[in-house]
Tab-separated table of C-alpha atoms in Angstrom:
chain	number	residue	atom	x	y	z
A	1	MET	CA	-18.264	5.367	10.073
A	2	GLN	CA	-20.637	8.721	9.728
A	3	LEU	CA	-17.782	10.823	9.150
A	4	ALA	CA	-16.082	7.873	6.526
A	5	LEU	CA	-19.244	8.356	4.583
A	6	ALA	CA	-19.275	12.180	4.781
A	7	LEU	CA	-15.843	11.514	3.277
A	8	ALA	CA	-17.094	9.575	0.825
A	9	LYS	CA	-19.894	11.575	-0.450
A	10	GLU	CA	-17.258	14.327	-0.758
A	11	ALA	CA	-15.060	12.093	-3.416
A	12	ALA	CA	-18.228	10.938	-5.458
A	13	GLU	CA	-18.955	14.766	-5.538
A	14	ASP	CA	-14.942	14.838	-7.181
A	15	GLY	CA	-16.199	12.056	-9.036
A	16	GLU	CA	-14.103	9.807	-7.460
A	17	VAL	CA	-15.096	6.417	-6.693
A	18	PRO	CA	-16.692	7.060	-3.213
A	19	VAL	CA	-14.819	5.560	-0.318
A	20	GLY	CA	-13.801	7.473	2.911
A	21	CYS	CA	-12.105	6.583	5.895
A	22	VAL	CA	-11.292	7.560	9.329
A	23	ILE	CA	-8.768	6.558	12.433
A	24	ALA	CA	-9.434	7.171	15.604
A	25	GLY	CA	-6.559	7.056	18.486
A	26	PRO	CA	-6.519	5.070	20.948
A	27	ASP	CA	-8.407	7.753	23.259
A	28	GLY	CA	-11.108	7.733	21.010
A	29	ALA	CA	-10.741	11.304	18.993
A	30	VAL	CA	-10.363	11.362	15.143
A	31	ILE	CA	-6.464	11.550	14.113
A	32	GLY	CA	-6.725	10.559	10.510
A	33	THR	CA	-9.255	11.073	7.774
A	34	GLY	CA	-8.900	10.252	4.052
A	35	ARG	CA	-10.851	9.944	0.791
A	36	ASN	CA	-9.711	8.605	-2.411
A	37	ARG	CA	-7.995	10.592	-4.349
A	38	ARG	CA	-7.536	8.468	-7.387
A	39	GLU	CA	-8.389	10.411	-10.590
A	40	SER	CA	-7.654	13.879	-9.414
A	41	ASP	CA	-4.257	13.283	-8.011
A	42	SER	CA	-3.209	10.953	-10.923
A	43	ASP	CA	-2.086	8.494	-8.055
A	44	ALA	CA	-2.849	4.731	-7.868
A	45	THR	CA	-1.706	4.853	-4.604
A	46	ALA	CA	-4.345	7.761	-3.678
A	47	HIS	CA	-7.009	5.555	-1.743
A	48	ALA	CA	-8.735	6.639	1.305
A	49	GLU	CA	-6.941	4.404	3.712
A	50	MET	CA	-3.316	5.682	3.137
A	51	GLU	CA	-4.481	9.006	3.346
A	52	ALA	CA	-5.627	8.563	6.586
A	53	ILE	CA	-2.769	6.261	7.610
A	54	ARG	CA	-0.147	8.668	6.618
A	55	ALA	CA	-2.124	11.327	8.785
A	56	ALA	CA	-2.548	9.487	11.926
A	57	CYS	CA	1.432	8.513	11.751
A	58	SER	CA	1.874	12.159	11.710
A	59	ALA	CA	-0.393	13.221	14.067
A	60	LEU	CA	1.067	10.424	16.902
A	61	GLY	CA	4.657	11.298	15.357
A	62	SER	CA	4.582	7.648	15.035
A	63	TRP	CA	4.580	4.584	12.378
A	64	ARG	CA	3.161	2.413	14.937
A	65	LEU	CA	-0.833	2.985	15.268
A	66	THR	CA	-1.030	0.443	17.873
A	67	GLY	CA	-4.287	0.689	19.852
A	68	CYS	CA	-6.392	2.772	17.191
A	69	SER	CA	-9.643	1.870	15.129
A	70	LEU	CA	-9.329	2.230	11.268
A	71	TYR	CA	-12.996	3.037	10.031
A	72	VAL	CA	-13.629	2.475	5.922
A	73	THR	CA	-16.820	2.699	3.877
A	74	LEU	CA	-15.474	-0.098	1.833
A	75	GLU	CA	-13.493	-3.500	2.477
A	76	PRO	CA	-9.551	-2.625	1.804
A	77	CYS	CA	-7.827	-3.444	-1.565
A	78	PRO	CA	-4.257	-5.723	-0.856
A	79	MET	CA	-2.321	-2.359	-0.951
A	80	CYS	CA	-4.682	-0.734	1.881
A	81	ALA	CA	-4.912	-4.084	3.770
A	82	GLY	CA	-0.969	-4.523	3.826
A	83	ALA	CA	-0.658	-0.812	5.071
A	84	VAL	CA	-2.771	-1.970	7.855
A	85	ILE	CA	-0.300	-4.449	8.684
A	86	ASN	CA	2.442	-2.178	8.480
A	87	ALA	CA	0.921	0.357	10.760
A	88	ARG	CA	-0.022	-2.507	13.232
A	89	VAL	CA	-3.593	-0.851	13.077
A	90	SER	CA	-5.391	-2.759	16.322
A	91	ARG	CA	-8.937	-2.514	14.881
A	92	LEU	CA	-10.664	-2.323	11.427
A	93	TYR	CA	-14.224	-1.457	10.823
A	94	TYR	CA	-15.515	-1.779	7.021
A	95	GLY	CA	-18.632	-1.122	5.672
A	96	ALA	CA	-19.279	-2.914	2.091
A	97	ARG	CA	-17.636	-5.741	0.584
A	98	GLU	CA	-15.283	-5.600	-2.490
A	99	PRO	CA	-15.354	-8.652	-4.871
A	100	ASN	CA	-12.752	-7.593	-6.810
A	101	SER	CA	-10.256	-6.452	-4.874
A	102	GLY	CA	-11.225	-6.758	-1.150
A	103	CYS	CA	-8.831	-7.962	1.518
A	104	CYS	CA	-10.719	-9.465	4.357
A	105	GLY	CA	-12.384	-12.145	3.042
A	106	SER	CA	-13.749	-11.447	-0.277
A	107	VAL	CA	-10.678	-11.897	-2.452
A	108	LEU	CA	-8.562	-13.477	0.047
A	109	ASN	CA	-8.001	-12.456	3.815
A	110	LEU	CA	-4.378	-10.876	4.027
A	111	PHE	CA	-4.757	-10.808	7.462
A	112	MET	CA	-4.973	-14.926	8.131
A	113	GLU	CA	-1.375	-14.620	6.117
A	114	ARG	CA	1.648	-15.747	7.797
A	115	PHE	CA	2.951	-11.477	8.263
A	116	GLY	CA	2.921	-12.012	12.003
A	117	PHE	CA	-0.093	-9.460	12.758
A	118	GLU	CA	-4.246	-9.596	12.739
A	119	PRO	CA	-6.232	-6.561	13.770
A	120	ARG	CA	-9.495	-7.219	15.263
A	121	ILE	CA	-12.000	-6.834	12.236
A	122	GLU	CA	-15.791	-6.492	11.675
A	123	GLY	CA	-17.537	-5.981	7.974
A	124	GLY	CA	-20.766	-4.787	7.057
A	125	VAL	CA	-20.593	-1.801	9.688
A	126	CYS	CA	-23.155	0.647	8.337
A	127	GLU	CA	-22.852	-1.618	5.212
A	128	PRO	CA	-26.728	-0.695	3.540
A	129	ALA	CA	-25.659	3.203	3.583
A	130	CYS	CA	-22.114	2.647	2.155
A	131	SER	CA	-23.541	0.183	-0.357
A	132	ALA	CA	-25.820	2.823	-1.628
A	133	LEU	CA	-23.129	4.913	-2.428
A	134	LEU	CA	-21.300	3.098	-4.486
A	135	ARG	CA	-24.476	1.801	-6.118
A	136	SER	CA	-25.606	5.376	-6.831
A	137	PHE	CA	-22.294	6.520	-8.198
A	138	PHE	CA	-21.862	3.881	-10.424
A	139	GLU	CA	-25.919	3.750	-11.859
A	140	THR	CA	-24.918	7.872	-12.241
A	141	ARG	CA	-21.676	7.126	-14.450
A	142	ARG	CA	-23.362	4.513	-16.305
A	143	SER	CA	-26.430	6.824	-17.471
A	144	ARG	CA	-24.268	9.609	-18.300
A	145	GLU	CA	-21.915	6.948	-20.713
A	146	VAL	CA	-25.539	5.985	-22.019
A	147	ARG	CA	-26.448	9.302	-22.971
A	148	LEU	CA	-22.616	10.297	-24.277
B	1	MET	CA	19.177	-2.134	-10.161
B	2	GLN	CA	22.401	-0.327	-9.446
B	3	LEU	CA	20.368	3.002	-9.141
B	4	ALA	CA	18.014	1.276	-6.696
B	5	LEU	CA	21.093	-0.298	-4.662
B	6	ALA	CA	22.684	3.413	-4.408
B	7	LEU	CA	19.265	4.587	-2.943
B	8	ALA	CA	19.378	1.288	-0.606
B	9	LYS	CA	22.814	2.495	0.590
B	10	GLU	CA	21.524	6.271	1.301
B	11	ALA	CA	18.949	4.606	3.357
B	12	ALA	CA	21.003	2.864	5.289
B	13	GLU	CA	23.047	5.665	6.201
B	14	ASP	CA	20.101	7.334	7.188
B	15	GLY	CA	19.334	4.467	9.974
B	16	GLU	CA	16.687	3.007	7.692
B	17	VAL	CA	16.261	-0.568	6.503
B	18	PRO	CA	18.201	-0.627	3.268
B	19	VAL	CA	15.758	-0.937	0.525
B	20	GLY	CA	15.656	1.470	-2.608
B	21	CYS	CA	13.630	1.341	-5.943
B	22	VAL	CA	13.473	2.551	-9.451
B	23	ILE	CA	11.052	2.660	-12.063
B	24	ALA	CA	11.573	2.853	-15.579
B	25	GLY	CA	8.874	4.250	-18.297
B	26	PRO	CA	8.105	2.678	-21.345
B	27	ASP	CA	11.260	4.217	-23.126
B	28	GLY	CA	13.429	2.697	-20.398
B	29	ALA	CA	14.078	6.289	-18.867
B	30	VAL	CA	14.012	6.612	-15.033
B	31	ILE	CA	10.762	8.224	-14.085
B	32	GLY	CA	10.587	7.649	-10.310
B	33	THR	CA	12.888	6.541	-7.330
B	34	GLY	CA	12.247	5.693	-3.727
B	35	ARG	CA	13.810	4.709	-0.907
B	36	ASN	CA	12.800	3.867	2.617
B	37	ARG	CA	12.107	6.335	5.132
B	38	ARG	CA	9.590	4.605	7.479
B	39	GLU	CA	11.844	5.524	10.507
B	40	SER	CA	12.765	9.160	9.761
B	41	ASP	CA	9.190	10.081	8.138
B	42	SER	CA	7.786	8.194	10.944
B	43	ASP	CA	5.358	6.667	8.464
B	44	ALA	CA	4.226	3.052	7.978
B	45	THR	CA	3.660	3.833	4.449
B	46	ALA	CA	6.638	5.436	3.316
B	47	HIS	CA	8.180	2.176	1.767
B	48	ALA	CA	10.874	2.763	-1.231
B	49	GLU	CA	8.137	1.364	-3.890
B	50	MET	CA	5.157	3.439	-2.671
B	51	GLU	CA	7.838	6.797	-3.039
B	52	ALA	CA	8.744	5.520	-6.277
B	53	ILE	CA	5.231	4.460	-7.379
B	54	ARG	CA	4.098	7.874	-6.600
B	55	ALA	CA	6.763	10.115	-8.679
B	56	ALA	CA	6.469	7.617	-11.762
B	57	CYS	CA	2.344	8.306	-11.565
B	58	SER	CA	3.212	12.440	-11.069
B	59	ALA	CA	5.699	12.006	-14.104
B	60	LEU	CA	3.523	10.486	-16.399
B	61	GLY	CA	0.313	12.284	-15.293
B	62	SER	CA	-1.452	9.108	-14.703
B	63	TRP	CA	-2.312	6.058	-12.046
B	64	ARG	CA	-1.294	3.363	-15.021
B	65	LEU	CA	2.068	2.555	-15.410
B	66	THR	CA	1.527	0.050	-17.785
B	67	GLY	CA	4.631	-0.793	-19.915
B	68	CYS	CA	6.493	0.559	-16.962
B	69	SER	CA	9.206	-1.674	-15.104
B	70	LEU	CA	9.763	-1.914	-10.983
B	71	TYR	CA	13.018	-2.502	-9.623
B	72	VAL	CA	13.623	-2.822	-6.191
B	73	THR	CA	16.201	-4.415	-3.886
B	74	LEU	CA	14.100	-6.340	-1.373
B	75	GLU	CA	10.707	-8.358	-1.977
B	76	PRO	CA	7.706	-6.340	-2.114
B	77	CYS	CA	5.327	-6.406	1.323
B	78	PRO	CA	1.928	-7.012	0.786
B	79	MET	CA	1.244	-2.912	0.633
B	80	CYS	CA	3.889	-2.685	-1.644
B	81	ALA	CA	2.699	-5.882	-4.249
B	82	GLY	CA	-0.880	-3.992	-3.728
B	83	ALA	CA	0.292	-0.966	-5.076
B	84	VAL	CA	2.017	-2.802	-8.340
B	85	ILE	CA	-1.026	-4.162	-8.984
B	86	ASN	CA	-3.265	-0.679	-8.688
B	87	ALA	CA	-0.666	0.734	-10.873
B	88	ARG	CA	-0.669	-1.606	-13.165
B	89	VAL	CA	3.554	-1.965	-13.576
B	90	SER	CA	4.122	-4.208	-15.969
B	91	ARG	CA	7.306	-5.686	-15.019
B	92	LEU	CA	8.672	-6.353	-11.631
B	93	TYR	CA	12.262	-7.301	-10.706
B	94	TYR	CA	13.446	-7.501	-7.540
B	95	GLY	CA	16.562	-8.734	-5.476
B	96	ALA	CA	16.501	-10.551	-1.923
B	97	ARG	CA	13.547	-12.344	-1.242
B	98	GLU	CA	12.106	-11.387	2.220
B	99	PRO	CA	10.786	-14.771	4.018
B	100	ASN	CA	8.457	-12.747	6.889
B	101	SER	CA	6.718	-10.347	4.361
B	102	GLY	CA	7.435	-11.125	0.873
B	103	CYS	CA	4.403	-11.103	-1.293
B	104	CYS	CA	6.350	-12.661	-4.409
B	105	GLY	CA	6.412	-16.404	-2.980
B	106	SER	CA	8.072	-16.026	0.210
B	107	VAL	CA	4.516	-15.428	2.147
B	108	LEU	CA	2.272	-15.598	-0.498
B	109	ASN	CA	2.384	-14.959	-4.482
B	110	LEU	CA	-0.330	-11.914	-4.222
B	111	PHE	CA	-0.026	-11.777	-7.762
B	112	MET	CA	-1.133	-15.407	-8.123
B	113	GLU	CA	-4.685	-14.286	-6.663
B	114	ARG	CA	-7.837	-13.555	-8.301
B	115	PHE	CA	-7.248	-9.445	-8.629
B	116	GLY	CA	-6.875	-9.601	-12.316
B	117	PHE	CA	-3.677	-8.456	-12.931
B	118	GLU	CA	-0.329	-10.064	-12.800
B	119	PRO	CA	3.075	-8.485	-14.115
B	120	ARG	CA	5.798	-10.500	-15.340
B	121	ILE	CA	8.124	-11.135	-12.271
B	122	GLU	CA	11.726	-11.852	-11.800
B	123	GLY	CA	13.389	-12.394	-8.420
B	124	GLY	CA	17.249	-12.769	-7.337
B	125	VAL	CA	18.217	-9.950	-9.542
B	126	CYS	CA	21.512	-8.699	-8.322
B	127	GLU	CA	20.654	-10.876	-5.610
B	128	PRO	CA	24.197	-11.162	-3.809
B	129	ALA	CA	24.635	-7.594	-3.342
B	130	CYS	CA	20.718	-6.606	-2.252
B	131	SER	CA	21.383	-9.445	0.875
B	132	ALA	CA	25.050	-7.981	1.444
B	133	LEU	CA	23.726	-4.580	1.872
B	134	LEU	CA	20.645	-5.883	4.282
B	135	ARG	CA	22.780	-8.097	6.074
B	136	SER	CA	25.613	-5.216	6.832
B	137	PHE	CA	23.011	-3.302	8.030
B	138	PHE	CA	21.196	-5.741	10.408
B	139	GLU	CA	24.360	-6.745	11.953
B	140	THR	CA	25.604	-3.415	12.504
B	141	ARG	CA	22.654	-2.588	14.141
B	142	ARG	CA	23.128	-5.819	16.372
B	143	SER	CA	26.549	-4.945	17.383
B	144	ARG	CA	25.524	-1.543	18.061
B	145	GLU	CA	22.676	-2.504	20.452
B	146	VAL	CA	25.419	-5.501	22.661
B	147	ARG	CA	27.656	-2.045	22.751
B	148	LEU	CA	24.909	-0.321	24.510
């Protein structure tokens, strides 16, 4: 999760909502990383998890990420939770909860639906650091907006 | 939907589950197309809708596809339905129902959840042609497997 946090900080420096993601292969080696690039790429699908999943699939030469672990600083949205299901990621670790779009229980638990696949999930991993980064990003943005 | 069907046929010729997608901009012009490439790209995220949404975002230079219409031959999975929400696609038309992963009512209706965005949805568009294409693809694959 430390590497995911570093990627989230990079996103913030770029003016993006700070979210970072890392995927470890079955042997624990990093096989995919990603960070939010929605604004800079003008792409609604450019979330951290999507970039990391694509990179991990490319590294393994397979759309199946069975045995892999995904670490993300923020609870996944429906698109990213759906991609976790599609890629058969075995373990999902997330940091801060996302009350408006989180799909590990905040809005709904997508993994409890009848999609025939459910990873092992653990939330709240490095939660204080993940939440602090998001809070600081939005506070800075708000204070800039007040000054304008 | 005719163009989406043609893209789905292309996917089938490539050995992919036949799904095609087209996005029309607010003025009705085609601004994004996509087809399933999961096997050929070894990428769990390479669904028709994702490719079309990325292309449409790129064409408009914006992650917001407000005013756009998405046509897809098969009911979207959670990842693609989530991408429709993230991109604020205004209208979603789909052909065949997908009982195992469909998120417009078959497994669940993702758009009725509390994500703060709900497109206009119409299912069953050109349903006979969309379903026939899928049925034919799986029948051919099964008969090949029997022969092997």
